[in-house]
Short mmCIF file of C-alpha atoms and ligand atoms in Angstrom, two decimals:
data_model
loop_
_atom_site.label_atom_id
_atom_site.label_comp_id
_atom_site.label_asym_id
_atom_site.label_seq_id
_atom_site.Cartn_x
_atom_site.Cartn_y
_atom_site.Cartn_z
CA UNK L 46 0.00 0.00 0.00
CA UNK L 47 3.02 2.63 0.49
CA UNK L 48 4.27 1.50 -2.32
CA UNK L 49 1.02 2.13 -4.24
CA UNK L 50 1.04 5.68 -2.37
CA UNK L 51 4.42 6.94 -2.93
CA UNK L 52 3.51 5.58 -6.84
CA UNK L 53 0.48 7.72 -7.24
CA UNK L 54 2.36 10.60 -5.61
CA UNK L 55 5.17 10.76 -7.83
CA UNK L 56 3.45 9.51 -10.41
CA UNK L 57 1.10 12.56 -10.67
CA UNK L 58 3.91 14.92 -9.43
CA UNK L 59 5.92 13.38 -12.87
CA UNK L 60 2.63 13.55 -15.26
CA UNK L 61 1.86 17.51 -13.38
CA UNK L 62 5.62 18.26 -14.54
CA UNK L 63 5.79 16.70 -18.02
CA UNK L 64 1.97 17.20 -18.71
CA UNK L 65 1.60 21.06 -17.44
CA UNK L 66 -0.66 21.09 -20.98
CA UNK L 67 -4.47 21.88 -21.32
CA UNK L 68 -7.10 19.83 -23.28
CA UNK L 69 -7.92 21.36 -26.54
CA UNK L 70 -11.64 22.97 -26.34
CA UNK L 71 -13.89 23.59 -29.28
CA UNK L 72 -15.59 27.23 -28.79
CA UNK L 73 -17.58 27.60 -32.55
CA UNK L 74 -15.13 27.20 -35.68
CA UNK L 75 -12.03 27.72 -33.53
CA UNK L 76 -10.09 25.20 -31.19
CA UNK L 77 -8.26 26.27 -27.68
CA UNK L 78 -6.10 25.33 -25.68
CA UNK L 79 -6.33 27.25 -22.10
CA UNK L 80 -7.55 30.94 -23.39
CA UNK L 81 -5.06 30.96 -26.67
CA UNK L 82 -6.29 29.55 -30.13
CA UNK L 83 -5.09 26.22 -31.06
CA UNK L 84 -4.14 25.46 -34.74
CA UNK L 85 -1.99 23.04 -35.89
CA UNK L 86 0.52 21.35 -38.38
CA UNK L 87 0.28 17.93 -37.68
CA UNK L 88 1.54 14.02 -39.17
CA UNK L 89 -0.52 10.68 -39.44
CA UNK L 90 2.16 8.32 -37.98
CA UNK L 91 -0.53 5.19 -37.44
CA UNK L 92 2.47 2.83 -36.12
CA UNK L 93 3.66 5.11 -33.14
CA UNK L 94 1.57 2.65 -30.48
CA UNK L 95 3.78 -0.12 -32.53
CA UNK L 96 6.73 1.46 -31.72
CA UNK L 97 6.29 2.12 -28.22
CA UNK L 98 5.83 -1.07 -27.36
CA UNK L 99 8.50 -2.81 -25.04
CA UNK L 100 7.08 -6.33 -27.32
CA UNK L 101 8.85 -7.79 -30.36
CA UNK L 102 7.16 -4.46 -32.42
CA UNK L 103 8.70 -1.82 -30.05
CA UNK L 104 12.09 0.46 -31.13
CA UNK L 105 11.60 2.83 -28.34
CA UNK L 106 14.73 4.45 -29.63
CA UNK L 107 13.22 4.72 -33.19
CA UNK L 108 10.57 6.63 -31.34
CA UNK L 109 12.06 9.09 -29.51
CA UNK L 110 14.33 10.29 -32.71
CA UNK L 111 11.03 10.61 -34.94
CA UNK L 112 9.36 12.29 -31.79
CA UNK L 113 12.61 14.17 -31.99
CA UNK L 114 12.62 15.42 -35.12
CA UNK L 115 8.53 16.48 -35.33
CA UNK L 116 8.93 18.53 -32.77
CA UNK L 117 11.94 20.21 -34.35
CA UNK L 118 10.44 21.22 -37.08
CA UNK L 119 6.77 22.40 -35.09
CA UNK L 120 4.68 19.19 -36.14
CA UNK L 121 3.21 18.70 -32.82
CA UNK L 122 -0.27 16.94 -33.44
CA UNK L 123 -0.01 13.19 -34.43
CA UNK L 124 -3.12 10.85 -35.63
CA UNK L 125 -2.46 7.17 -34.28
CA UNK L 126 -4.12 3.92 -34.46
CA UNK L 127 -5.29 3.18 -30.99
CA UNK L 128 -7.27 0.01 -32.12
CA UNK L 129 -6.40 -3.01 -34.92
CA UNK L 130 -7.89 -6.52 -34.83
CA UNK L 131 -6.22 -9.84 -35.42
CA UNK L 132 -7.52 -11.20 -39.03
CA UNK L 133 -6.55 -13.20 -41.99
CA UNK L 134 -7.23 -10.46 -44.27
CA UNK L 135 -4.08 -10.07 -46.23
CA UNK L 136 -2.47 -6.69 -45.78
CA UNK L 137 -3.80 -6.98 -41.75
CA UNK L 138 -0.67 -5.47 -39.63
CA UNK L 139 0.31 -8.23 -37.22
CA UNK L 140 0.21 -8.10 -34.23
CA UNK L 141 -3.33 -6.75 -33.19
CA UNK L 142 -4.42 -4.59 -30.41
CA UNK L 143 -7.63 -6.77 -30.42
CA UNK L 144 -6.95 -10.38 -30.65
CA UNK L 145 -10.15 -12.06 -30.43
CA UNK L 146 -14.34 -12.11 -30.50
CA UNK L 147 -13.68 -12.13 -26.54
CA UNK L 148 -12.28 -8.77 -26.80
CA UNK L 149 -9.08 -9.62 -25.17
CA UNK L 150 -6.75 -6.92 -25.52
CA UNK L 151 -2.31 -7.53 -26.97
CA UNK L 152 -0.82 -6.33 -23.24
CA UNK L 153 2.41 -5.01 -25.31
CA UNK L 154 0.74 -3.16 -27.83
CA UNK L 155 -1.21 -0.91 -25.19
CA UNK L 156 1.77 -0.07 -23.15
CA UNK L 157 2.68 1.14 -26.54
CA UNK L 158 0.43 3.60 -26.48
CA UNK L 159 1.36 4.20 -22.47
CA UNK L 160 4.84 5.00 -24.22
CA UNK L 161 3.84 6.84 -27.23
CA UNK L 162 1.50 9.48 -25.02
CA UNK L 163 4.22 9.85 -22.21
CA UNK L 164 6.48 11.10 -24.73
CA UNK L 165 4.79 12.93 -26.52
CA UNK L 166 3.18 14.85 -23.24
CA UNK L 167 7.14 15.79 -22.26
CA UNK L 168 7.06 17.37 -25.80
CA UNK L 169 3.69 19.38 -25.48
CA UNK L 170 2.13 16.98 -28.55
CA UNK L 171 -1.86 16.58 -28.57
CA UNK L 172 -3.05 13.00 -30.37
CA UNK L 173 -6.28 11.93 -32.30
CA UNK L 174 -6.31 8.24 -31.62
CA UNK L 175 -8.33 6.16 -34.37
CA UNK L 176 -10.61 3.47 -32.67
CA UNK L 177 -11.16 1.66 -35.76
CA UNK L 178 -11.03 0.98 -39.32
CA UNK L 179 -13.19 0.64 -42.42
CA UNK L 180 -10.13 -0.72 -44.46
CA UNK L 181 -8.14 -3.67 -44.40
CA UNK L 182 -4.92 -2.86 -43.41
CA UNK L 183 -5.66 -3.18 -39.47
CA UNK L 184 -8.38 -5.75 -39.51
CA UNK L 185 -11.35 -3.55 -38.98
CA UNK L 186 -14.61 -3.03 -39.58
CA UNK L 187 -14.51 -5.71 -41.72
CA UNK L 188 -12.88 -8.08 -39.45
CA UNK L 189 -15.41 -7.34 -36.63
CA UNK L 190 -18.54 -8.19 -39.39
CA UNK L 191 -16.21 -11.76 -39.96
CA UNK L 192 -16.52 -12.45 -36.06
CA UNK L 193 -19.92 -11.81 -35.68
CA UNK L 194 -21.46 -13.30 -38.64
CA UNK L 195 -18.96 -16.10 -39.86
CA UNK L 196 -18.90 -14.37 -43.38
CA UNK L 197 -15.96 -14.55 -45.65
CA UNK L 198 -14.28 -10.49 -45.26
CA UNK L 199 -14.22 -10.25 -48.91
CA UNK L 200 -9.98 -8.98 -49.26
CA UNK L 201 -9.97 -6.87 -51.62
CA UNK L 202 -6.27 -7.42 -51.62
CA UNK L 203 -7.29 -11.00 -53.21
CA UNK L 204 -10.19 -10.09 -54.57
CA UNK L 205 -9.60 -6.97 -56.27
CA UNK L 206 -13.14 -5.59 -56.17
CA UNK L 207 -13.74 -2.85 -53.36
CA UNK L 208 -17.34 -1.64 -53.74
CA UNK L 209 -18.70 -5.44 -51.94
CA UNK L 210 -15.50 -5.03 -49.36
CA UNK L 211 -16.56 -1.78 -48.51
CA UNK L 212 -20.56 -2.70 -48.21
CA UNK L 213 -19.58 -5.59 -46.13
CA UNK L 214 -17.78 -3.68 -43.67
CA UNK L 215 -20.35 -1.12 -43.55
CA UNK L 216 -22.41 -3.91 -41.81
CA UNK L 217 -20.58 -3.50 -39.05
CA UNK L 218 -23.20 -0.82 -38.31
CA UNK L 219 -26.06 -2.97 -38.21
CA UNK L 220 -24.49 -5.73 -36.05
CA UNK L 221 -25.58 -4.73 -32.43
CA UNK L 222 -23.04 -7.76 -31.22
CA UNK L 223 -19.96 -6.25 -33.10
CA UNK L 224 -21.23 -2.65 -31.83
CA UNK L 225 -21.33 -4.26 -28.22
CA UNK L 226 -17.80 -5.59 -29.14
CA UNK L 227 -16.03 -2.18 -30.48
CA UNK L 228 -17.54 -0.30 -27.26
CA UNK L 229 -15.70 -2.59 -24.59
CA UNK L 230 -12.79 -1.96 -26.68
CA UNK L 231 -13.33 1.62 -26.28
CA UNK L 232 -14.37 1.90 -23.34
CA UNK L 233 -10.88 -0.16 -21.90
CA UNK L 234 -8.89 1.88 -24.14
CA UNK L 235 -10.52 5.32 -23.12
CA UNK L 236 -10.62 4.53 -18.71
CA UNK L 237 -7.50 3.22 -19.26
CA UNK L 238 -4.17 4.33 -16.68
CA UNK L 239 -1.21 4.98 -18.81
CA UNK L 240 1.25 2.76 -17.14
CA UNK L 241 3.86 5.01 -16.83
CA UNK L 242 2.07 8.35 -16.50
CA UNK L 243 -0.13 6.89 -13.97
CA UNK L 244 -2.22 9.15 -15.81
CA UNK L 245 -6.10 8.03 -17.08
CA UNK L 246 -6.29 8.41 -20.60
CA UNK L 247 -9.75 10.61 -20.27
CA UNK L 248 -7.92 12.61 -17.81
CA UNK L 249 -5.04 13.22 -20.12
CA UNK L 250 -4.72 17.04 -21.65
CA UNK L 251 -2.27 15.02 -24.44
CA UNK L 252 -5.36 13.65 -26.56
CA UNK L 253 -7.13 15.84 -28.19
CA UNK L 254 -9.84 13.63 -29.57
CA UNK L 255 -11.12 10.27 -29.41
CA UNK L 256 -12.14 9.59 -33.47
CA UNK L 257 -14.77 6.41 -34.15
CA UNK L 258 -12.49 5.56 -37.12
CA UNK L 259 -10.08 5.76 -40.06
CA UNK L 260 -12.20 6.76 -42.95
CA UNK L 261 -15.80 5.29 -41.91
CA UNK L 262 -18.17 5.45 -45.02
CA UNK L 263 -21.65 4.42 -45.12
CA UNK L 264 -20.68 1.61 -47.74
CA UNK L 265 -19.84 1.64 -51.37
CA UNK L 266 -20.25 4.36 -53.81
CA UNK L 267 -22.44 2.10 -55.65
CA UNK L 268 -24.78 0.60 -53.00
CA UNK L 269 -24.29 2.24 -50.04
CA UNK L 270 -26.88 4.81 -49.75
CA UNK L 271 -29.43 2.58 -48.52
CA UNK L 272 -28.06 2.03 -45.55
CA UNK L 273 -26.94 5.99 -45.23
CA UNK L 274 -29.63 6.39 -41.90
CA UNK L 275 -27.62 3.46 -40.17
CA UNK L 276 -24.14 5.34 -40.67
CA UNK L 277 -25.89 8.77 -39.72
CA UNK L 278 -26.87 6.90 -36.08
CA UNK L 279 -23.59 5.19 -35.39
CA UNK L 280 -22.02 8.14 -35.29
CA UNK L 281 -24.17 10.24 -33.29
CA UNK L 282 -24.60 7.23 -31.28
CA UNK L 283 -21.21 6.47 -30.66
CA UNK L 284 -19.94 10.03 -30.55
CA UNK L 285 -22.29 10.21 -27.61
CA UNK L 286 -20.99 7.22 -25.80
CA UNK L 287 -17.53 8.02 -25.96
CA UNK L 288 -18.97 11.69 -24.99
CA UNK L 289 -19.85 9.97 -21.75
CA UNK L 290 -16.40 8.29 -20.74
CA UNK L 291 -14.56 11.28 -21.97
CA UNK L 292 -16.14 14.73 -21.26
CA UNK L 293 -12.97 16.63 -21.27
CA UNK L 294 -11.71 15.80 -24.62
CA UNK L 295 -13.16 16.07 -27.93
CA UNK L 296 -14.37 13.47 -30.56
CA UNK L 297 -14.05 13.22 -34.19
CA UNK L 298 -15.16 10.65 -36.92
CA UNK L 299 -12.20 10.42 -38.78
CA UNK L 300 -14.47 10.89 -42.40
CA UNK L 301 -13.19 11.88 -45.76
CA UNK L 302 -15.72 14.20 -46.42
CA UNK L 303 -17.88 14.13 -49.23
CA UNK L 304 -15.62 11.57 -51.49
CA UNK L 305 -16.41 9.08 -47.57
CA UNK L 306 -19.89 10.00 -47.53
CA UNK L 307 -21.40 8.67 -51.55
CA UNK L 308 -19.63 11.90 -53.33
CA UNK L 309 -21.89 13.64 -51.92
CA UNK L 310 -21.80 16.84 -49.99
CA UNK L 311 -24.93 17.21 -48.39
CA UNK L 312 -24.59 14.05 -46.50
CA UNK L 313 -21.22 14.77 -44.73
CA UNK L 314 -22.69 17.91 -43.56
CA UNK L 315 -26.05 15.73 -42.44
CA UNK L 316 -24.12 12.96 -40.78
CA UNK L 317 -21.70 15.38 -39.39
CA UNK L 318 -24.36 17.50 -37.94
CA UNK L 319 -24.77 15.89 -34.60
CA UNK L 320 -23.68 17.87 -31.33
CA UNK L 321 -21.89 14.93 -30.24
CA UNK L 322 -19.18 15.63 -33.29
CA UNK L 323 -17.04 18.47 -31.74
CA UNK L 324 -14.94 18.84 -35.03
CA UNK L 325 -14.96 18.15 -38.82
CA UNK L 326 -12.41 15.91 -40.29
CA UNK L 327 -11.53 15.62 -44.09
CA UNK L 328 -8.90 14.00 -46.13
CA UNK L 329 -7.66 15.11 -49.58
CA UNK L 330 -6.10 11.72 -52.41
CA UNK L 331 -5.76 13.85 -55.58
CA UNK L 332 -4.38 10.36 -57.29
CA UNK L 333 -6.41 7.99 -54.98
CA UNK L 334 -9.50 9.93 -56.09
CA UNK L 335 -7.85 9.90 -60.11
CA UNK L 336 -6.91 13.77 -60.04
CA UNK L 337 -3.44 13.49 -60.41
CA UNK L 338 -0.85 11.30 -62.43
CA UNK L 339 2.07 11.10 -61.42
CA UNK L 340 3.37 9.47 -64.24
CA UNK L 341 1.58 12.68 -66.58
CA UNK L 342 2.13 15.50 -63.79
CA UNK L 343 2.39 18.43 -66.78
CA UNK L 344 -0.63 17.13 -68.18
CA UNK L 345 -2.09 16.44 -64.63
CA UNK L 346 -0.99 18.44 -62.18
CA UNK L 347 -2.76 22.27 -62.20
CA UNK L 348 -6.42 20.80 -63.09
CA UNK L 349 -5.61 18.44 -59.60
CA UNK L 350 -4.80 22.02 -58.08
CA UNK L 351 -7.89 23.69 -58.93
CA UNK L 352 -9.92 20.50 -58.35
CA UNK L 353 -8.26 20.35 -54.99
CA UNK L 354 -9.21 23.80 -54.36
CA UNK L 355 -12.38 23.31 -54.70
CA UNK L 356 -12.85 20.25 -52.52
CA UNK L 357 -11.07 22.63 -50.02
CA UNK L 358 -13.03 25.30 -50.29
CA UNK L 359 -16.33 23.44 -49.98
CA UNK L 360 -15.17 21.92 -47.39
CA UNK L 361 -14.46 25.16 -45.15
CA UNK L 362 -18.09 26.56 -46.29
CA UNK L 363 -20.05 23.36 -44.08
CA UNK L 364 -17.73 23.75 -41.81
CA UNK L 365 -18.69 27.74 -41.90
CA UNK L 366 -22.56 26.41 -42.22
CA UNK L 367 -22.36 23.70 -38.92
CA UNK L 368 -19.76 26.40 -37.11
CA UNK L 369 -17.60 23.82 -36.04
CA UNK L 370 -14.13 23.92 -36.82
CA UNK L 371 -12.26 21.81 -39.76
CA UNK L 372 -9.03 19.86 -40.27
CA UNK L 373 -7.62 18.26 -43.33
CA UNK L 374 -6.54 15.22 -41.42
CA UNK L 375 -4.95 13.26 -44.42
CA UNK L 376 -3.36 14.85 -47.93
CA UNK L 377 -0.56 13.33 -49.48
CA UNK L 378 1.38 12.95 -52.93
CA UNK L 379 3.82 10.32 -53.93
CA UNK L 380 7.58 10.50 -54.70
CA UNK L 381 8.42 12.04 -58.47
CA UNK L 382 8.07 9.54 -60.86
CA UNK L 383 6.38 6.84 -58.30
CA UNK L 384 9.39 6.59 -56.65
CA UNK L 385 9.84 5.10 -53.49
CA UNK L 386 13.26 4.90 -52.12
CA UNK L 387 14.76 7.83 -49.65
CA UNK L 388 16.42 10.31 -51.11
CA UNK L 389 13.88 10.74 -54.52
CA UNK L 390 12.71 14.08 -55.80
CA UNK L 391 9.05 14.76 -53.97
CA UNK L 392 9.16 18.46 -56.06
CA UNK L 393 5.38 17.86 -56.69
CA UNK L 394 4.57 16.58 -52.98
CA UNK L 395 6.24 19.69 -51.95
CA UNK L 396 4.96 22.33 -54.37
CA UNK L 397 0.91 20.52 -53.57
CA UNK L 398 2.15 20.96 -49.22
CA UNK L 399 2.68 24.15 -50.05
CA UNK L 400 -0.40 24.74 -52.02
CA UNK L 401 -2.57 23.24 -48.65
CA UNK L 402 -0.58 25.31 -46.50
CA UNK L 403 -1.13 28.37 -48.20
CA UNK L 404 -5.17 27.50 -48.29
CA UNK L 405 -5.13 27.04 -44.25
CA UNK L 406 -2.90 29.99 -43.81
CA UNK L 407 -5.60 32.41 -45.44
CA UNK L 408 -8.59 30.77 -43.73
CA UNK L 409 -6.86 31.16 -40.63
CA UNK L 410 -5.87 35.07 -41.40
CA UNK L 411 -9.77 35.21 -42.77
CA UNK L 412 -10.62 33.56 -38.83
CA UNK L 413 -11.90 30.54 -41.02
CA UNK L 414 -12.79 27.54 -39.54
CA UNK L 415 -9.72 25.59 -41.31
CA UNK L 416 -7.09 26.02 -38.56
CA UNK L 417 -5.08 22.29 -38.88
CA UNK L 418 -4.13 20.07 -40.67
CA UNK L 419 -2.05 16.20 -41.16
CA UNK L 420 0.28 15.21 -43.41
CA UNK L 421 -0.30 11.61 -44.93
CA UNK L 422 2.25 10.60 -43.62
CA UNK L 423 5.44 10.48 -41.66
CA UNK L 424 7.79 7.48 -42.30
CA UNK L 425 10.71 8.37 -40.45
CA UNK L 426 13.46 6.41 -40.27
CA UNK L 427 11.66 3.66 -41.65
CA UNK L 428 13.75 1.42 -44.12
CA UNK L 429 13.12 -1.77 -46.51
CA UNK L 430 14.95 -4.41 -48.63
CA UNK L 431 11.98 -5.96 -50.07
CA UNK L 432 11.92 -5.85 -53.52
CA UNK L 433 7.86 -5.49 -54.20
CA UNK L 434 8.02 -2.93 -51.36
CA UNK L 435 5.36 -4.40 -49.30
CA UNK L 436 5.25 -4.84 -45.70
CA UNK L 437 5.70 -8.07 -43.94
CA UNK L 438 5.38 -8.89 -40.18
CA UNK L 439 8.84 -7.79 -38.88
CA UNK L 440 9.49 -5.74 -41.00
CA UNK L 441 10.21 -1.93 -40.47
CA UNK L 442 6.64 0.29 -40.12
CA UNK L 443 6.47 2.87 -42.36
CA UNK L 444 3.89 6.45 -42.95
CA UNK L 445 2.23 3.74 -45.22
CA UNK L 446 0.50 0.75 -44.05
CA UNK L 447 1.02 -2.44 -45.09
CA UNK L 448 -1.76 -2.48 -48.09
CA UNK L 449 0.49 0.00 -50.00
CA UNK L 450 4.01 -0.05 -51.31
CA UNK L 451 6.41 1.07 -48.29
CA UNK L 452 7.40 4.84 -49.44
CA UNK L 453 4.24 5.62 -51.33
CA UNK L 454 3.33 8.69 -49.38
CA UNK L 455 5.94 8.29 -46.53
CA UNK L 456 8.02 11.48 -45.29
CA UNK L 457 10.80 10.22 -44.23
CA UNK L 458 13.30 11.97 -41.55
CA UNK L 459 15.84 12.78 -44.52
CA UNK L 460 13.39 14.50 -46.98
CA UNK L 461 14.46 17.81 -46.08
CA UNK L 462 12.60 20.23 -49.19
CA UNK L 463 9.60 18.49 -47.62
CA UNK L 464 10.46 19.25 -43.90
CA UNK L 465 11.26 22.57 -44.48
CA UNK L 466 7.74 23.45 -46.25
CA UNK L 467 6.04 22.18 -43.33
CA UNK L 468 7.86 23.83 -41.09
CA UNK L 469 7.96 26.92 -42.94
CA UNK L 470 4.41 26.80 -42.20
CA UNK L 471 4.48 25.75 -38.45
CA UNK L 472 6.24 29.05 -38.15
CA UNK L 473 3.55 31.43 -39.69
CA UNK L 474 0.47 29.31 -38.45
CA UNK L 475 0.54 30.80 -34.97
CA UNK L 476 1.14 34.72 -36.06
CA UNK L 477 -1.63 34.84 -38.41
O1 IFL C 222 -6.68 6.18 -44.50
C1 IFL C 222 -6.08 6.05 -45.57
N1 IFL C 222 -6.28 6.90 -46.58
C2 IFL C 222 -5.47 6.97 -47.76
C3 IFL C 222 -4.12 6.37 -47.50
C4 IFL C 222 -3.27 6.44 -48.78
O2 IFL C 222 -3.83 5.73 -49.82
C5 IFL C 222 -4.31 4.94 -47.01
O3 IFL C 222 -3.07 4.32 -46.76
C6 IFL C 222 -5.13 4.93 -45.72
O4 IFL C 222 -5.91 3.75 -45.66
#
């Protein structure tokens, strides 16, 4: 019992010094943090719970340099996967946070995330931890609607067809035992004590927001509208649960935007709608989305620009209409030529950063709603020898999953022209 005491004593006195931060507040389109504005230039680095492990995926040391070298160059907001599920879909990462239909949770993987939030609290860095996913790469949605129903997940990795992978995991909505599954899942990740904080994860100023999922749609282009009222009440639903286990920090649902919600418009800003959804959330794939060619870029490049523009700028106006604020939480561009290798030209990721930046930096000037922003995403010192380029338990983690060639969109520690456009813009963000 002394023990226990002098534990929770220093404990808190060592999370009251490292964590003298505030939790970020929403007060209409603007964030705060304690009575200044909060707006930020942030990274997607999914693996950093991976990395903090002290299990066979851990390189704590790996972790602190990249922490290192974020914060040197005023990227100080990180999106993370808090939640992956063990599954035989293809491209799965391996381990899982969530091994099994019981719910029981990999031990090593969540004093990852202990890790990950400890250091980034001694470096003044607020997270947005992903609870789930509606693609492959981390088990998912998908892999939830395989536990619960005993139905094949459909890879689209094997299969090659993504409209019936994406309507199957969409399911997952409708499935009150998978829904009963995903909340005790949050619910132990959000009440959790960071192990070395001693600090409760609801209690802890360093997340910013709690976000339902990586890029939840309501199901396939093609044949998902049907089942649009279902997505529209799991995430009012669930926003509201998570409201009630965490009513200092904020929540999110990690959508695209319109291209996540049919291609169409109206229904982001009707699902998004709910007071339970502090913030908006939008990402930006000029190639995913078939804007850009990177194998054409003179012929493709400036119509992606003003196409971009406008997805931006449409964006900012619901965000304007709802009067919450807005973050581009994933943009990203490949390597000149499709490269992939460190040390490649990026000359038309960096001239499209700087194109985003510039877009925030007005709103911001303007007192838009569009004050932040993550850049898809930061591969560090991540390094490979496989010759197709694609992840395989073990193996270095990357900015890009394991579906996708490792170095598509990665920035890694040593692209410099890159690093210095971001934090070119870390600089002006908080003068404007
Ligand atoms: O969330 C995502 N959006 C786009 C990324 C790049 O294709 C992808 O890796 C990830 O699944």
């Amino acid at each position: 019992v002394v023990i226990a005491a002098l534990c929770v004593v220093s404990c808190t006195q060592s999370t009251s010094t490292h964590n003298s931060q505030e939790f970020v507040r929403v007060d209409g389109q603007h964030f705060y943090v304690g009575d200044k504005p909060y707006r930020y230039v942030g990274a997607n680095m999914w693996y950093g719970a991976y990395l903090g492990s002290p299990g066979a995926t851990g390189d704590r040391e790996r972790l602190i340099r990249e922490l290192d070298v974020l914060a040197e160059h005023g990227i100080t907001n990180l999106r993370v996967l808090a939640a992956s599920e063990s599954s035989d879909l293809m491209r799965a990462v391996r381990p899982a946070v969530v091994n099994n239909i019981e719910g029981e949770l990999d031990n090593d993987l969540l004093l990852g995330m202990d890790f990950l939030l400890a250091e980034m609290a001694k470096r003044d860095m607020k997270a947005v931890l992903y609870l789930n996913n509606f693609w492959q790469w981390s088990g998912g949605m998908s892999q939830y609607v395989a536990w619960f129903t005993g139905t094949e997940v459909l890879d689209p990795d094997v299969t090659g067809k993504w409209n019936p992978f994406m309507d199957n995991s969409a399911r997952f909505y409708r499935i009150e035992r998978a829904q009963q599954l995903y909340r005790k899942v949050i619910r132990t990740i959000v009440t959790r004590t960071n192990s070395i904080t001693g600090q409760a994860y609801n209690d802890d100023p360093t997340i910013m927001s709690w976000q339902l999922a990586n890029e939840p749609r309501p199901g396939s282009d093609a044949d998902g509208r049907v089942h649009f009222d279902d997505f529209v009440r799991w995430i009012d639903d669930t926003a509201g649960y998570i409201k009630t286990l965490a009513p200092k920090q904020l929540v999110s649902t990690g959508n695209e935007g319109a291209m996540g919600t049919l291609g169409d418009a109206e229904l982001f800003e009707t699902s998004h709608a709910s007071p339970n959804v502090d913030y908006l959330t939008f990402h930006m794939w000029i190639k995913n989305w078939s804007w850009f060619d990177i194998t054409k870029p003179e012929q493709t490049y400036d119509s992606a620009v003003t196409t971009a523009k406008r997805y931006l700028s449409e964006h900012v106006a619901i965000a304007e209409r709802l009067n919450k604020p807005i973050v581009l939480e994933e943009f990203g561009v490949e390597r000149d030529n499709g490269a992939y290798d460190h040390g490649t030209p990026v000359s038309y990721r960096d001239r499209f950063y700087d194109m985003v930046y510039d877009v925030i930096e007005d709103n911001v000037a303007a007192g838009g709603p569009f004050v932040g922003s993550n850049f898809w995403a930061w591969g560090g010192f991540g390094e490979t020898d496989r010759a197709d380029y694609m992840w395989q338990k073990g193996d270095d983690f990357f900015g890009d999953p394991p579906q996708e060639a490792q170095g598509l969109n990665s920035v890694f520690a040593d692209d410099k022209s890159t690093l210095d456009v971001i934090a070119d813009h870390a600089k002006r963000l908080p003068e404007l």
